[in-house]
């Protein structure tokens, strides 16, 4: 972790992901320490001119400001949540890479992308795969590609888990009053670059009537549709997005995973992926 | 009755074939379109070298059906491609 003491007693650090670097300046020394701990996996050497800046001014209330967004938090937990959100939104708004909402994890070199709508249980499944099954954590936010079907970029920001998810996973982290922010390291995951191209694209779905996890093969075009729907930088080059996702879904296996209980779902996917080969 | 050739795709349309199904990006609407198998089969024949009648005949042979059984459906699909700005005018 690289931090620089500031005159006001706080600190600053540079975080990098998605080809974007941001300087985070925090007045409150205690909050700065917590943020540094949560962001340790994306902290970069303090060199060069960052692409953006996020400030957390004050020691209560806290004023969080980034390009295009500012808010005031009245509790330390809310300030933590707002600062982490500002970091994430700044990355998402600034990246020039092809990015789609999805988690990325790997096991034995097999890279798996989990694409899901919100409230489907993606983060809980991701955390369970890492904690319970020993997978490597690369991202819980985005599948980030360099506009070709290449090796994804890692974005190991902390996972934000609900109290229910924390209990299911058995995770430990920093509670902000609503969610608990859990680092990959605290789940036992080594933080590393993604080891290869996506070999398995998992379309994660929830069916409350299902009595357990279910895995089924789906067409590559369903995979393209799912990634296209969840892409947030497609407008930069829609044609390149299409050819990139089409190539990925032609070469990777695409499956639908209907989730059940987190541990059973993780076990099912773990077993399935164990028979696959890296790309 | 005239039977002009159908297509080709307008310049700038990006096409990807994923397991035999066509995924298209329309430069005019900015939309990405995922075609089902039947529409994909029609799309891949709209290359500017075949007339509607020839396309219907090809598909009838592929599906092992009578041309008159599918002619109106194929014409409707091609009309949708045109309305979506994907095909050059004849």
XYZ file of C-alpha atoms in Angstrom:
369
model
C 0.000 0.000 0.000
C 1.318 3.384 -0.964
C 0.107 6.346 1.034
C 1.348 9.862 1.444
C 0.710 11.796 4.660
C -1.204 15.013 4.146
C -0.959 18.248 6.081
C -4.436 17.798 7.547
C -3.480 14.445 9.069
C -5.133 12.331 6.403
C -3.501 10.709 3.432
C -3.716 10.100 -0.253
C -3.246 7.056 -2.389
C -3.465 6.170 -6.042
C -5.734 3.359 -7.123
C -5.673 1.869 -10.627
C -8.019 -0.349 -12.579
C -9.623 -0.558 -16.027
C -6.713 1.432 -17.452
C -7.588 4.392 -15.204
C -5.699 5.783 -12.223
C -7.355 7.868 -9.523
C -5.957 9.835 -6.626
C -7.991 9.452 -3.460
C -7.375 12.201 -0.898
C -8.873 11.701 2.553
C -8.685 14.205 5.422
C -9.837 11.850 8.160
C -6.853 9.700 9.135
C -8.965 6.917 10.630
C -11.217 6.698 7.581
C -8.152 6.863 5.336
C -6.715 3.840 7.095
C -9.899 1.858 6.571
C -10.083 2.855 2.906
C -6.472 1.930 2.322
C -7.149 -1.493 3.754
C -10.209 -2.045 1.573
C -8.467 -0.823 -1.583
C -5.141 -2.555 -1.068
C -5.616 -4.871 -4.053
C -5.955 -1.986 -6.517
C -3.451 0.404 -4.955
C -0.697 1.543 -7.323
C 2.675 3.189 -6.906
C 2.199 6.930 -6.579
C 3.729 7.901 -9.922
C 2.651 10.119 -12.778
C -0.469 12.198 -13.093
C -3.687 10.352 -12.213
C -6.651 10.501 -14.577
C -9.005 11.692 -11.859
C -9.303 12.740 -8.247
C -11.668 11.879 -5.421
C -11.651 13.850 -2.207
C -13.129 12.973 1.151
C -13.034 16.239 3.066
C -13.713 16.682 6.755
C -13.774 14.400 9.749
C -17.512 14.339 10.290
C -19.542 15.169 8.419
C -17.581 13.947 5.425
C -17.882 15.510 1.955
C -17.145 13.055 -0.839
C -16.511 14.589 -4.256
C -15.542 13.158 -7.609
C -16.104 14.285 -11.177
C -19.814 14.602 -11.682
C -20.803 13.505 -8.207
C -20.681 14.758 -4.645
C -22.445 13.888 -1.428
C -22.215 14.414 2.293
C -22.134 11.558 4.775
C -22.994 11.969 8.423
C -21.607 8.674 9.714
C -18.207 7.100 9.167
C -19.858 4.009 7.694
C -21.784 6.063 5.167
C -18.594 7.938 4.300
C -16.796 4.648 3.678
C -19.615 3.400 1.452
C -19.786 6.688 -0.448
C -16.028 6.804 -0.999
C -15.932 3.232 -2.301
C -18.875 3.978 -4.563
C -17.159 7.126 -5.850
C -14.030 5.137 -6.666
C -16.012 2.506 -8.540
C -18.159 4.992 -10.432
C -15.103 6.995 -11.411
C -13.452 3.912 -12.864
C -16.615 2.931 -14.707
C -17.140 6.441 -16.076
C -13.533 6.891 -17.190
C -12.491 3.566 -18.620
C -11.854 3.282 -22.320
C -11.844 -0.506 -22.217
C -14.660 -2.840 -23.159
C -16.361 -3.541 -19.855
C -19.495 -5.405 -18.853
C -20.971 -6.000 -15.423
C -19.733 -9.453 -14.444
C -17.512 -11.151 -11.922
C -14.281 -12.841 -12.956
C -12.705 -15.679 -11.002
C -10.376 -18.527 -11.885
C -9.328 -21.934 -10.729
C -6.331 -23.892 -11.996
C -6.006 -21.468 -14.895
C -9.625 -21.830 -15.973
C -11.043 -18.303 -16.156
C -14.750 -18.019 -15.431
C -16.895 -14.935 -15.984
C -20.177 -14.692 -14.080
C -22.718 -12.415 -15.767
C -25.827 -11.648 -13.769
C -28.536 -9.124 -13.191
C -28.404 -7.331 -9.851
C -29.905 -9.131 -6.851
C -29.181 -12.488 -8.439
C -26.523 -13.487 -5.938
C -23.421 -12.923 -8.065
C -21.337 -11.389 -5.284
C -22.363 -14.065 -2.793
C -21.488 -16.775 -5.299
C -18.172 -15.105 -6.114
C -17.234 -14.837 -2.445
C -18.294 -18.431 -1.809
C -16.214 -19.739 -4.722
C -13.180 -17.935 -3.317
C -13.680 -18.703 0.363
C -15.112 -22.215 0.185
C -13.638 -23.606 -3.026
C -10.288 -21.816 -3.138
C -10.794 -19.938 -6.385
C -8.772 -16.848 -7.278
C -10.586 -13.543 -7.208
C -10.136 -11.078 -10.081
C -13.264 -8.906 -10.128
C -16.755 -8.644 -8.749
C -17.657 -5.684 -10.905
C -16.590 -6.041 -14.490
C -15.321 -8.276 -17.225
C -12.777 -5.886 -18.726
C -11.373 -6.645 -22.171
C -9.001 -4.703 -24.443
C -11.605 -4.660 -27.272
C -10.492 -8.113 -28.411
C -11.178 -11.576 -27.055
C -8.010 -11.437 -24.998
C -7.010 -11.853 -21.383
C -9.294 -9.795 -19.115
C -7.903 -7.102 -16.853
C -8.263 -7.689 -13.128
C -10.281 -5.314 -10.971
C -10.138 -6.855 -7.483
C -12.053 -4.164 -5.634
C -13.609 -5.208 -2.315
C -16.798 -7.231 -2.539
C -19.792 -5.540 -0.945
C -21.899 -8.150 0.800
C -25.226 -7.974 2.560
C -25.482 -9.238 6.164
C -27.183 -12.394 4.836
C -24.323 -12.979 2.372
C -21.704 -12.426 5.060
C -23.356 -15.075 7.176
C -23.623 -17.502 4.258
C -20.039 -17.012 3.145
C -18.479 -16.709 6.591
C -16.663 -13.589 5.470
C -15.081 -10.869 7.577
C -14.774 -7.257 6.542
C -15.658 -3.693 7.406
C -19.362 -3.044 7.984
C -20.623 0.346 6.818
C -24.083 0.115 8.360
C -25.613 -1.559 5.307
C -23.034 -3.772 3.654
C -19.744 -5.386 4.593
C -16.747 -4.651 2.381
C -14.617 -7.738 2.022
C -11.233 -7.919 0.299
C -10.162 -10.877 -1.761
C -7.240 -11.386 0.602
C -9.542 -11.737 3.601
C -11.394 -14.487 1.735
C -8.105 -16.294 1.271
C -7.668 -15.390 -2.375
C -4.353 -14.486 -3.830
C -4.553 -11.281 -5.810
C -3.089 -11.789 -9.226
C -3.452 -11.052 -12.898
C -6.053 -13.043 -14.791
C -4.221 -16.166 -16.024
C -5.853 -16.533 -19.433
C -8.854 -15.889 -21.657
C -12.363 -16.585 -20.462
C -12.963 -20.322 -20.809
C -16.405 -20.456 -19.233
C -19.086 -17.766 -19.368
C -21.768 -18.367 -16.760
C -25.131 -16.646 -17.083
C -26.265 -16.567 -13.469
C -30.010 -16.587 -12.891
C -32.293 -16.859 -9.911
C -35.416 -18.997 -9.801
C -37.065 -18.990 -6.407
C -39.059 -22.065 -7.384
C -35.910 -24.082 -8.120
C -34.983 -26.626 -5.471
C -31.252 -26.434 -5.999
C -28.570 -25.229 -8.373
C -28.971 -26.228 -12.007
C -26.479 -25.989 -14.856
C -27.413 -26.174 -18.525
C -25.677 -25.392 -21.789
C -26.906 -22.409 -23.769
C -26.043 -21.050 -27.206
C -23.174 -18.701 -27.792
C -25.599 -16.071 -29.037
C -27.271 -16.063 -25.615
C -23.872 -15.284 -24.179
C -23.362 -12.429 -26.621
C -26.801 -11.069 -25.769
C -26.087 -11.251 -22.026
C -22.742 -9.492 -22.273
C -24.095 -6.879 -24.663
C -26.945 -6.133 -22.272
C -24.518 -5.647 -19.387
C -21.823 -3.722 -21.207
C -21.338 -0.158 -20.035
C -18.749 1.024 -22.551
C -20.362 -0.407 -25.688
C -21.113 3.076 -27.023
C -17.382 3.672 -27.553
C -17.266 1.090 -30.351
C -20.385 -1.087 -30.721
C -19.024 -2.985 -33.703
C -15.825 -3.959 -31.876
C -17.902 -4.936 -28.860
C -19.968 -7.285 -30.980
C -17.011 -8.969 -32.642
C -15.206 -9.278 -29.295
C -18.148 -10.876 -27.505
C -18.929 -13.050 -30.522
C -15.377 -14.364 -30.541
C -15.443 -14.962 -26.790
C -18.740 -16.835 -26.969
C -17.597 -18.888 -29.948
C -14.443 -20.055 -28.197
C -15.573 -20.209 -24.571
C -18.273 -22.478 -23.212
C -21.495 -20.699 -22.258
C -23.764 -22.106 -19.566
C -26.758 -20.988 -17.538
C -26.474 -21.460 -13.789
C -29.684 -21.244 -11.809
C -28.613 -20.535 -8.270
C -29.702 -22.353 -5.131
C -28.096 -22.083 -1.710
C -24.691 -20.374 -2.039
C -22.589 -23.317 -0.862
C -24.437 -25.851 -3.024
C -24.259 -23.513 -6.017
C -20.549 -22.906 -5.569
C -19.916 -26.635 -5.177
C -21.846 -27.390 -8.368
C -19.939 -24.797 -10.379
C -16.650 -25.860 -8.817
C -17.246 -29.454 -9.860
C -18.311 -28.419 -13.353
C -15.356 -26.093 -13.924
C -12.923 -28.703 -12.617
C -13.442 -30.694 -15.798
C -12.727 -27.722 -18.080
C -9.425 -26.656 -19.570
C -7.831 -23.211 -19.630
C -7.985 -21.148 -22.813
C -43.269 -9.140 -61.604
C -39.698 -8.016 -60.857
C -37.594 -10.119 -58.550
C -34.567 -7.997 -57.582
C -31.618 -9.266 -55.643
C -31.773 -8.869 -51.868
C -29.027 -6.987 -50.074
C -26.175 -6.791 -49.507
C -25.876 -5.359 -45.998
C -25.489 -1.598 -45.884
C -21.908 -0.439 -45.364
C -20.942 -0.391 -41.709
C -23.131 -3.258 -40.542
C -21.008 -5.462 -38.293
C -21.906 -9.117 -38.474
C -20.774 -11.964 -36.258
C -21.654 -15.607 -36.638
C -21.958 -17.329 -33.268
C -22.670 -21.026 -33.675
C -24.666 -20.342 -36.835
C -26.697 -17.496 -35.354
C -26.121 -13.966 -36.576
C -25.402 -11.059 -34.261
C -25.603 -7.704 -36.016
C -24.771 -4.133 -35.207
C -26.698 -1.527 -37.157
C -24.690 1.650 -37.719
C -27.855 3.650 -38.293
C -29.769 2.701 -35.149
C -26.757 1.791 -33.021
C -28.597 -1.341 -31.950
C -27.189 -4.814 -31.572
C -29.579 -7.411 -32.944
C -29.488 -11.072 -32.064
C -31.185 -13.151 -34.758
C -32.757 -16.517 -34.110
C -31.783 -19.487 -36.220
C -34.388 -18.946 -38.926
C -33.727 -15.223 -39.283
C -30.004 -15.981 -39.327
C -30.455 -18.454 -42.168
C -32.266 -15.752 -44.135
C -29.703 -13.085 -43.255
C -26.743 -15.115 -44.429
C -28.375 -15.414 -47.866
C -28.979 -11.665 -48.213
C -25.582 -10.980 -49.755
C -26.792 -9.198 -52.858
C -26.348 -12.175 -55.163
C -29.755 -13.850 -54.778
C -33.305 -12.758 -55.461
C -36.150 -13.304 -53.006
C -37.343 -16.266 -55.042
C -33.899 -17.822 -55.004
C -33.569 -17.297 -51.256
C -36.934 -18.951 -50.676
C -35.936 -21.868 -52.886
C -32.634 -22.328 -51.056
C -34.302 -22.294 -47.649
C -37.107 -24.599 -48.789
C -34.470 -27.088 -49.856
C -32.636 -26.734 -46.528
C -35.790 -27.133 -44.456
C -37.277 -29.758 -46.801
C -40.548 -27.872 -47.236
C -42.473 -26.452 -50.184
C -41.352 -22.934 -51.208
C -44.915 -21.599 -50.984
C -45.076 -22.684 -47.354
C -42.307 -20.300 -46.293
C -42.358 -17.558 -48.932
C -44.424 -15.072 -46.941
C -42.419 -15.613 -43.739
C -39.109 -15.121 -45.550
C -40.413 -11.968 -47.227
C -41.554 -10.635 -43.850
C -38.138 -11.269 -42.295
C -36.414 -9.501 -45.179
C -38.812 -6.580 -44.806
C -37.786 -6.356 -41.133
C -34.119 -6.276 -42.115
C -34.903 -3.411 -44.463
C -36.914 -1.541 -41.863
C -34.037 -1.909 -39.424
C -31.709 -0.261 -41.912
C -29.612 -3.354 -42.378
C -30.020 -3.980 -46.107
C -29.228 -1.854 -49.118
C -32.245 -0.886 -51.196
C -32.682 -2.997 -54.351
